[in-house]
Short mmCIF file of C-alpha atoms in Angstrom, two decimals:
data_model
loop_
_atom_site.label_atom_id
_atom_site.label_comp_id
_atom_site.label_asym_id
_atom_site.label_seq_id
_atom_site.Cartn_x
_atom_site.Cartn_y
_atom_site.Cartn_z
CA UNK A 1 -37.93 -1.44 -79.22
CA UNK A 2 -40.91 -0.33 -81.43
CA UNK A 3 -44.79 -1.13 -80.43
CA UNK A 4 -44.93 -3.72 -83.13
CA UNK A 5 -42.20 -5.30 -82.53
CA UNK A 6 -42.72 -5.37 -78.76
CA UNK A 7 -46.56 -6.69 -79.83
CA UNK A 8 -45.03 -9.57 -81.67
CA UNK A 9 -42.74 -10.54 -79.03
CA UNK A 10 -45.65 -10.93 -76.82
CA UNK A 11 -47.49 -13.04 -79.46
CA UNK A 12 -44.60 -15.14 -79.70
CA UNK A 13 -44.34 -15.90 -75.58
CA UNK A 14 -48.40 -16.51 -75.75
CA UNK A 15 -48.09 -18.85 -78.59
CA UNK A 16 -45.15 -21.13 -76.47
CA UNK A 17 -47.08 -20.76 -72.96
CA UNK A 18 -49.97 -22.22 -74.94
CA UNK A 19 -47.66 -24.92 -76.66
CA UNK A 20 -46.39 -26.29 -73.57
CA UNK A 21 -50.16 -26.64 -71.89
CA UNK A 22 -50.77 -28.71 -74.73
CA UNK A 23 -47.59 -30.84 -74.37
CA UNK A 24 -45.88 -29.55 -77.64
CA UNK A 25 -41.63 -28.89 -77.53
CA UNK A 26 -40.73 -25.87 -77.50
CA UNK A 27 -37.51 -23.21 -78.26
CA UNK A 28 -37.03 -21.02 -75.89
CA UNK A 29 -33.38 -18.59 -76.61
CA UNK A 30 -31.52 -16.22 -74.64
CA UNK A 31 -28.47 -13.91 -74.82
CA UNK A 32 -26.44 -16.92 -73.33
CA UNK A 33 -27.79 -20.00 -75.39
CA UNK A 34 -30.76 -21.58 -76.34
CA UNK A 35 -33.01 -24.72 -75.49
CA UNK A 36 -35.47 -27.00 -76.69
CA UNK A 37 -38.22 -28.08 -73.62
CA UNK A 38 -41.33 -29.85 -73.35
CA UNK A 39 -43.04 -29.68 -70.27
CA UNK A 40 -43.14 -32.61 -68.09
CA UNK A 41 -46.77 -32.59 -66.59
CA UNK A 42 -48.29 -32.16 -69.90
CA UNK A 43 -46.22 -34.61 -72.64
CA UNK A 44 -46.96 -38.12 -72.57
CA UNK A 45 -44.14 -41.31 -72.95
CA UNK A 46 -44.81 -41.00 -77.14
CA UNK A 47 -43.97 -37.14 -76.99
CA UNK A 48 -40.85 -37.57 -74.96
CA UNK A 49 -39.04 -40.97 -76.84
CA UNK A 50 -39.42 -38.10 -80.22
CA UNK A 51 -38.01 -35.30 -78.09
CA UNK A 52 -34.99 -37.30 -76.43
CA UNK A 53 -34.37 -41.09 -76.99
CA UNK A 54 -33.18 -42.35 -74.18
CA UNK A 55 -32.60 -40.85 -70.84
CA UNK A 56 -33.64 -37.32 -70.99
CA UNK A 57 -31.87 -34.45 -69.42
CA UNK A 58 -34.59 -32.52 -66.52
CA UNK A 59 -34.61 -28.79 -66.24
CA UNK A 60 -35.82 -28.05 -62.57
CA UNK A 61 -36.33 -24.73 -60.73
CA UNK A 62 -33.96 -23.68 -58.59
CA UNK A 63 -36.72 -23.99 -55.48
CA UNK A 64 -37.52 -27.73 -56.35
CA UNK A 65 -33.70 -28.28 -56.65
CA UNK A 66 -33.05 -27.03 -52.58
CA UNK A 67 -36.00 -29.52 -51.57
CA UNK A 68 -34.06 -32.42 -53.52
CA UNK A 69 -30.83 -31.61 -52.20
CA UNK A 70 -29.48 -30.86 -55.20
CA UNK A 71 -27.18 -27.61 -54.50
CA UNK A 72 -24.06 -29.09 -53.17
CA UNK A 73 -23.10 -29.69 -56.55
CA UNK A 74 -21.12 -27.29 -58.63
CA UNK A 75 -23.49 -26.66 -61.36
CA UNK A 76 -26.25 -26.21 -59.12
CA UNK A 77 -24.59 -23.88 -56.40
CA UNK A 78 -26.11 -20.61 -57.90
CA UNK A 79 -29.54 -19.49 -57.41
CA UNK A 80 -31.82 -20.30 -60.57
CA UNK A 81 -32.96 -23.33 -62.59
CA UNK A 82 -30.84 -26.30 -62.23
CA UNK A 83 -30.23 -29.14 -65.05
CA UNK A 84 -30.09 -32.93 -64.42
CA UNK A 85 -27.95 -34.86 -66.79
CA UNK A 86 -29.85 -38.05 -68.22
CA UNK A 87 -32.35 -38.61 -65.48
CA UNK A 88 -35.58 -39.94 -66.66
CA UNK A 89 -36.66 -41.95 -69.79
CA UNK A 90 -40.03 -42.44 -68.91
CA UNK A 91 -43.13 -39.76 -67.93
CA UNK A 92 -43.98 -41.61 -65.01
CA UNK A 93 -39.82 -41.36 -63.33
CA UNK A 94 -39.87 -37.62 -64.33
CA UNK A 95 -42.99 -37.05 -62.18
CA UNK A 96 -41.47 -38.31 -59.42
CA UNK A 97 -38.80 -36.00 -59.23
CA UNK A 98 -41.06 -32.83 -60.04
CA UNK A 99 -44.07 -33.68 -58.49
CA UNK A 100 -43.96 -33.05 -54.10
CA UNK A 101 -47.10 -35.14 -54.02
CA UNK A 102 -45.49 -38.52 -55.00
CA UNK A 103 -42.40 -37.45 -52.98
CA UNK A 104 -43.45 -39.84 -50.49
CA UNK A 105 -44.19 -42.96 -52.21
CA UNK A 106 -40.81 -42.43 -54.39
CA UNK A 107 -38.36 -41.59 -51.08
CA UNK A 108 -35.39 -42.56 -52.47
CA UNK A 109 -34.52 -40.22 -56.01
CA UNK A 110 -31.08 -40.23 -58.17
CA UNK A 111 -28.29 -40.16 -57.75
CA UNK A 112 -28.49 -36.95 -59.89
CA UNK A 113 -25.47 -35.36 -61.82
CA UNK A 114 -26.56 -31.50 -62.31
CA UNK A 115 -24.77 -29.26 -65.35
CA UNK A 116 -24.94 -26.27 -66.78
CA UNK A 117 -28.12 -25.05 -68.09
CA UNK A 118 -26.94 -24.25 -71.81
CA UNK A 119 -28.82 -20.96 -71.06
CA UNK A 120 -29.52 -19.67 -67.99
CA UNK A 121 -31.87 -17.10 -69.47
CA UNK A 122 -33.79 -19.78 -71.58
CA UNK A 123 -34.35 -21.46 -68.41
CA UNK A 124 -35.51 -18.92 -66.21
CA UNK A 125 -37.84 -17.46 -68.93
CA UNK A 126 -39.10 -21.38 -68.79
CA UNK A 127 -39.81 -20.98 -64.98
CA UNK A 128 -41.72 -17.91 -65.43
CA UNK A 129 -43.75 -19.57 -68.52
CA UNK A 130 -44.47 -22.71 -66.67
CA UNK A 131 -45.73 -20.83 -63.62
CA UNK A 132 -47.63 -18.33 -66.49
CA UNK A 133 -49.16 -21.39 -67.63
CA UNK A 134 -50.22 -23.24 -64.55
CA UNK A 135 -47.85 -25.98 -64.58
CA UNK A 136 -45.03 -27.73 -62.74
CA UNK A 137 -42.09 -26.22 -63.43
CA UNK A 138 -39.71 -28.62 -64.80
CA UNK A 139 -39.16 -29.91 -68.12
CA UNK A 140 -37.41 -32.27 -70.16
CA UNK A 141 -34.49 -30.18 -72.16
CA UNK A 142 -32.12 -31.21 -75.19
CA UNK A 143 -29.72 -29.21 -76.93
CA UNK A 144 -31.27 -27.20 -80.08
CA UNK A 145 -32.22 -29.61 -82.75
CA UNK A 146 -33.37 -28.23 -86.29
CA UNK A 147 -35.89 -25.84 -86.89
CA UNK A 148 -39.13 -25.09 -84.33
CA UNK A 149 -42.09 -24.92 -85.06
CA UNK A 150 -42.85 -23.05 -81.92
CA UNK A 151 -40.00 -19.97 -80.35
CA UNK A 152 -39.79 -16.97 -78.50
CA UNK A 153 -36.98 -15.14 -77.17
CA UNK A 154 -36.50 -14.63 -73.42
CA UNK A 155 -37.06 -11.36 -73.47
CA UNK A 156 -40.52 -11.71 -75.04
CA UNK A 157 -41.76 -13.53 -71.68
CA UNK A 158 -40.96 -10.20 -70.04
CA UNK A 159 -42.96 -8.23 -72.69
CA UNK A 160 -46.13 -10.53 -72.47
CA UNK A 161 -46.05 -9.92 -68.49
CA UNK A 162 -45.36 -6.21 -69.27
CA UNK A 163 -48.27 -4.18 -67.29
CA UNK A 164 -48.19 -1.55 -69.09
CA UNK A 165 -49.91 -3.56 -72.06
CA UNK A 166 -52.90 -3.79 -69.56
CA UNK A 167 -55.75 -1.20 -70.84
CA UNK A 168 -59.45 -0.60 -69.75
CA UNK A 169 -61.75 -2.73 -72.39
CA UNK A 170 -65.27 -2.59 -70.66
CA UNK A 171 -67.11 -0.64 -67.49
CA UNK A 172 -70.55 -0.49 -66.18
CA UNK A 173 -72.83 0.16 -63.34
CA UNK A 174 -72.83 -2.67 -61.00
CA UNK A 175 -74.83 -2.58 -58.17
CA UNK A 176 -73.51 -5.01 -54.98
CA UNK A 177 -74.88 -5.66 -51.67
CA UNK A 178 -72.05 -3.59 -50.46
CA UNK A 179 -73.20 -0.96 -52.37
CA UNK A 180 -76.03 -0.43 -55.03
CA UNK A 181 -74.47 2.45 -57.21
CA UNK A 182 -70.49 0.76 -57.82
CA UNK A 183 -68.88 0.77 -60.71
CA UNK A 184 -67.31 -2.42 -62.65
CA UNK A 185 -64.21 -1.92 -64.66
CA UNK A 186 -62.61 -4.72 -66.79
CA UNK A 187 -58.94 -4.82 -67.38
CA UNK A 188 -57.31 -6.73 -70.46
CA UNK A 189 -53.94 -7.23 -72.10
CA UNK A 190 -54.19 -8.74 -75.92
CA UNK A 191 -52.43 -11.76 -75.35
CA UNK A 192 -53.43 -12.75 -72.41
CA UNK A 193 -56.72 -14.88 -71.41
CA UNK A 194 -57.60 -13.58 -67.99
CA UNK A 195 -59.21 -10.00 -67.01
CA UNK A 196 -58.52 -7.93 -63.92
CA UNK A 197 -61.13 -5.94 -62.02
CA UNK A 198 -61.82 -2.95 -60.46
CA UNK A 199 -64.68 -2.43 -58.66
CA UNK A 200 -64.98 1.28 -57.49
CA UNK A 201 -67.41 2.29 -54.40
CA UNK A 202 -68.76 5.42 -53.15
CA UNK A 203 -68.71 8.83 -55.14
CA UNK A 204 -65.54 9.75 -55.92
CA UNK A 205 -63.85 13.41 -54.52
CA UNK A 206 -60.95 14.04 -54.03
CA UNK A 207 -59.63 12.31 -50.81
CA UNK A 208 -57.66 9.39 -50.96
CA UNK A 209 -59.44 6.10 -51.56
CA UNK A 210 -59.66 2.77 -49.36
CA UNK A 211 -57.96 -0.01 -52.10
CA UNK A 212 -58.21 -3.14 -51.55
CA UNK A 213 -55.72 -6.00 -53.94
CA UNK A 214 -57.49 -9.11 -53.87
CA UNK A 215 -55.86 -11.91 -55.43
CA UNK A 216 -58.47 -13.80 -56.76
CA UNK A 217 -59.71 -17.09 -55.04
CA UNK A 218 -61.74 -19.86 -56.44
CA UNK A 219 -62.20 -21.81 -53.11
CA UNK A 220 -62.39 -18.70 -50.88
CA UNK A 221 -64.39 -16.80 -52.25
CA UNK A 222 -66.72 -18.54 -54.67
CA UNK A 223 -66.76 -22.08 -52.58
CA UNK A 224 -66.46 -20.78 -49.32
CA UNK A 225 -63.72 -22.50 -48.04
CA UNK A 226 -62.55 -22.12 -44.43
CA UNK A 227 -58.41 -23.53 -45.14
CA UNK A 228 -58.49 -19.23 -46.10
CA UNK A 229 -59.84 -16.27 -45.08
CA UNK A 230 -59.64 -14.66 -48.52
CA UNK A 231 -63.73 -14.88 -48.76
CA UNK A 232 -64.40 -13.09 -45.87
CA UNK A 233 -61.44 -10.37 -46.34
CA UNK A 234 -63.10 -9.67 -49.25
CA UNK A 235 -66.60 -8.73 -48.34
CA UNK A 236 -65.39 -6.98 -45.45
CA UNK A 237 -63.47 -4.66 -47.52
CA UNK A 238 -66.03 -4.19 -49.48
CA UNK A 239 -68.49 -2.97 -46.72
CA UNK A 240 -65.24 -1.10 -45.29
CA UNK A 241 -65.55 1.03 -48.21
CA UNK A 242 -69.24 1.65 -48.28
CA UNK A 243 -68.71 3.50 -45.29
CA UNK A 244 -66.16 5.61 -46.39
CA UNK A 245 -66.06 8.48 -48.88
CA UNK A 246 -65.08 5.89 -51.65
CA UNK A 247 -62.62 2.77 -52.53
CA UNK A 248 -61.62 0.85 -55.29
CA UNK A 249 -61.19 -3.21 -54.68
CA UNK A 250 -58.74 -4.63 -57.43
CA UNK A 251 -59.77 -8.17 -57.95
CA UNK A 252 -56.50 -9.60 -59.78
CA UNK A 253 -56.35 -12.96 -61.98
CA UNK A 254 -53.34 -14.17 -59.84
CA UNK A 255 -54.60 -17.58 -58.43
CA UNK A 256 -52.62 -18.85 -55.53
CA UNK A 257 -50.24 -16.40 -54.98
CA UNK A 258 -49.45 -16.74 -58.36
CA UNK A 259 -48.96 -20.11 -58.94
CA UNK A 260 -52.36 -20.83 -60.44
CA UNK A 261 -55.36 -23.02 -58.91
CA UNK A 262 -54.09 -26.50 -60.17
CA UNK A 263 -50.91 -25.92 -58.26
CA UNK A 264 -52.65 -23.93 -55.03
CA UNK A 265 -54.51 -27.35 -54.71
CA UNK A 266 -51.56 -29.19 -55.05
CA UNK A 267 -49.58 -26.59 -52.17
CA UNK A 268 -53.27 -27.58 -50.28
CA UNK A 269 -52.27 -31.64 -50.85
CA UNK A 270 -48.89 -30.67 -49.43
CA UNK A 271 -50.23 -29.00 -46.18
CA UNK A 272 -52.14 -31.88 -45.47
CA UNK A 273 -49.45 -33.87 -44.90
CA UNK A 274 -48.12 -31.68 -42.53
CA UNK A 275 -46.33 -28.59 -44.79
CA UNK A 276 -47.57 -25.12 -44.06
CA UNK A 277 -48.14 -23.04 -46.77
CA UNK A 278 -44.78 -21.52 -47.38
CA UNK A 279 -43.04 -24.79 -47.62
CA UNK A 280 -45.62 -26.02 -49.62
CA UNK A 281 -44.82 -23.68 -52.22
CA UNK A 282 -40.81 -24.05 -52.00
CA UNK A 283 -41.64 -27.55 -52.69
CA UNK A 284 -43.61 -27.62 -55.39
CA UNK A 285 -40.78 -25.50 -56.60
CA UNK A 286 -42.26 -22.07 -56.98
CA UNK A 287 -41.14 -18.83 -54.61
CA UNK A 288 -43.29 -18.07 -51.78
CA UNK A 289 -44.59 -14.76 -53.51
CA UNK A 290 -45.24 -14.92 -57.43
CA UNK A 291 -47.51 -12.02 -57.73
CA UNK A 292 -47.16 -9.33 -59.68
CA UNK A 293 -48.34 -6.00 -57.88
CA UNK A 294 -47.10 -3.94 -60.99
CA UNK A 295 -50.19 -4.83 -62.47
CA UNK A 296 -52.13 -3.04 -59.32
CA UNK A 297 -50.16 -0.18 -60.01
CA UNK A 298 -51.07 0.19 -63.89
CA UNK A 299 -54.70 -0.74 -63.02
CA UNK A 300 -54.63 2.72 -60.70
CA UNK A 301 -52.66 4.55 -62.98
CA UNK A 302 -55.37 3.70 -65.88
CA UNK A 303 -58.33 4.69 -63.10
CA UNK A 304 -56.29 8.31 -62.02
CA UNK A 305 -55.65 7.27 -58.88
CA UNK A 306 -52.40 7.84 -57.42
CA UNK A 307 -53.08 8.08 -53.41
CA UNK A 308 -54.62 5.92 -51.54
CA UNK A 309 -55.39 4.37 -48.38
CA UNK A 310 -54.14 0.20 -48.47
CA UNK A 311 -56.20 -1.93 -46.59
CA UNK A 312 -53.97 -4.51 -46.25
CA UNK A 313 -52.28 -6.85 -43.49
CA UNK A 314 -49.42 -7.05 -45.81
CA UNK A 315 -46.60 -4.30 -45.23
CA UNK A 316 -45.24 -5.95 -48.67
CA UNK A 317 -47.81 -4.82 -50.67
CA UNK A 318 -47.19 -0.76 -49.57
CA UNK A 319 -43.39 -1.39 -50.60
CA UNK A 320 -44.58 -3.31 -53.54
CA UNK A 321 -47.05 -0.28 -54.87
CA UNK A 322 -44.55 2.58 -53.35
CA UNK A 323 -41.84 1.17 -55.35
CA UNK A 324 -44.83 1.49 -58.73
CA UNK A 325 -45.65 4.83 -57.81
CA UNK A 326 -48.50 4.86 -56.08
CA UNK A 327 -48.42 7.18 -52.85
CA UNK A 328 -49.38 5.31 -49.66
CA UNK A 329 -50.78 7.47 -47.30
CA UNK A 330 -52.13 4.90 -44.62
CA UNK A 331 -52.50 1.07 -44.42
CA UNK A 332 -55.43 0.10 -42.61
CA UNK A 333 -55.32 -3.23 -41.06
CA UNK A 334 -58.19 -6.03 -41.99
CA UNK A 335 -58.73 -8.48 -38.55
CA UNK A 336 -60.96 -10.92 -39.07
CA UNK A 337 -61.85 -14.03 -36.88
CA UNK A 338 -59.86 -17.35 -37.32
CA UNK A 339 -61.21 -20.84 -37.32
CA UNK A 340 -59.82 -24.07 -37.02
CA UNK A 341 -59.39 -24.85 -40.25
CA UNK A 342 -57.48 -21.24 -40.91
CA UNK A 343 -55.48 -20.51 -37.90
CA UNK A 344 -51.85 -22.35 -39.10
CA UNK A 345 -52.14 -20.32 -42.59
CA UNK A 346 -52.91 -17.19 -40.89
CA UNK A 347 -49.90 -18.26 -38.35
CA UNK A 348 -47.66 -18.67 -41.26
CA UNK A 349 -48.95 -15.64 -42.59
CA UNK A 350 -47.66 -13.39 -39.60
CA UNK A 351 -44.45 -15.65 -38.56
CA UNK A 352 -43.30 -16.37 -42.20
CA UNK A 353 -44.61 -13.25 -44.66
CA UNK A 354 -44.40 -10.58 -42.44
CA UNK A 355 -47.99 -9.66 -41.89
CA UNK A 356 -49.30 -8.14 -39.25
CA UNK A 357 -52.58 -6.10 -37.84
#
């Protein structure tokens, strides 16, 4: 596919992403059928009686669909979005069946009848666009019906998300307490609203730096907050790499694993009644790992890096960036102290994602 039309495609998956934050129906259409979906978090009782009179059908993500027990039935049986036949008329019903938080005070749910998706591509681009957007993922879905006023194709989802649209836009001198003579480098694709950031440490030669991916943290590093230890990681890999030759800290716009800082705080809701942070995820109907570590990859690529030493904790994020391209040549493990408020996460951490010292 040519640049432009590749550039339009992305266009097209911005402009719906944006449409469903706003509560507005969308089209999404795939090689095996199309659908029309409004977002159930963000339409209102007014929006959905125009969308589907009646009893609306309730597109789900496959994750949400295990936690309601919904995979016994045929339709439902395969991994991927899952489709509930007629199964809320009102805003308030379909939040109860998306929404973990109100899963206690609304116990009882369905009987549900799942069917086919009418698109199994359609949905899963939905999944991804929901997630992209910072939203529940489930919708209310219909059958197409007349001409959209907002579309995109699949496939254009993919092309928005594509790193390789990421390109340097802005760098200065920044001096840090870490170290007074680093480097800031901004990071920008032209649809999308958030930046990535490099900062780069030390004088550069020609050994391998230490690289640090930090996914960015609102309450960890910027609030503090002990639930994580993503603040203090973060300054101690900075001062890691003041003391050697050079590094390079990627700070990457991916909220929450992924799943955006509405959502981490409602995962945070969900482990204080007792989920830990895995299950807290599955729940809210997102995977346990959303992140995209292609975009650490391109970020490199665009910086000339291609060797480096990880510090990481994470033996998923050398497979991650080995399977980009980037050369590995040591991981170097970040221990830090737990508290209370931290030592269950960074349990889960070890027991349940695989990381280790």
């Amino acid at each position: 596919m040519s640049d432009g039309a590749s550039d339009r495609g992305a266009r097209r998956a911005a402009r719906a992403i944006d449409a469903l934050r706003r509560g507005w129906p969308v089209r999404v259409t795939g090689p095996d059928g199309a659908l029309d979906l409004i977002a159930i978090e963000s339409a209102g009782d007014a929006a959905l009686s125009a969308f589907a009179p009646g009893a609306a059908d309730v597109l789900l993500s496959g994750e949400r669909a295990v936690t309601l027990k919904l995979t016994n039935q045929r339709p439902a049986a395969t991994p991927g979005p899952v489709r509930l036949a007629a199964a809320a008329d009102r805003i308030a019903a379909a939040l109860a069946i998306a929404d973990p938080a109100l899963d206690l005070a609304n116990p009882l749910k369905g009987p549900f009848r799942t069917v086919p998706t009418g698109g199994d591509a359609a949905a899963a681009a939905a999944m991804t666009m929901a997630r992209h957007a910072g939203l529940l993922p489930a919708f209310f879905v219909r059958a197409v019906a007349g001409a959209a006023e907002t579309e995109c194709e699949a496939d254009d989802v993919a092309r928005l998300l594509d790193p390789a649209r990421l390109a340097i836009a802005a760098r200065a001198r920044l001096p840090v307490a870490a170290s007074e003579t680093a480097e800031i480098v901004a990071f920008r694709s032209p649809e999308e609203a958030s930046d990535h950031i490099a900062l780069v440490i030390g004088k550069r030669d020609g050994s391998p730096p230490v690289v640090r991916l930090h996914s960015e943290c609102l309450t960890g590093d910027v609030l503090g907050s002990l639930k994580c230890d993503c603040g203090p990681q973060l300054h101690a890999a900075l001062h890691a790499m003041a003391d050697a030759p050079w590094g390079v800290l990627l700070y990457l716009r991916q909220e929450g694993r992924g799943i955006g800082l509405v959502n981490k705080l409602r995962a945070y809701a969900l482990q204080d009644q007792g989920y830990d942070t895995v299950d807290a995820n599955l729940r809210l109907g997102f995977p346990v790992e959303a992140r995209d570590f292609a975009i650490a990859a391109r970020m490199l690529a665009l910086l000339g890096v291609s060797r480096i030493r990880l510090m990481t904790n994470n033996p998923e994020k050398v497979a991650r960036l080995e399977k980009e391209g980037v050369e590995v040549v040591e991981r170097i493990p970040l221990a830090l102290p737990t508290n209370k408020y931290n030592a269950q996460y960074l349990a889960t951490k070890r027991d349940r994602t695989g990381h280790q010292l």
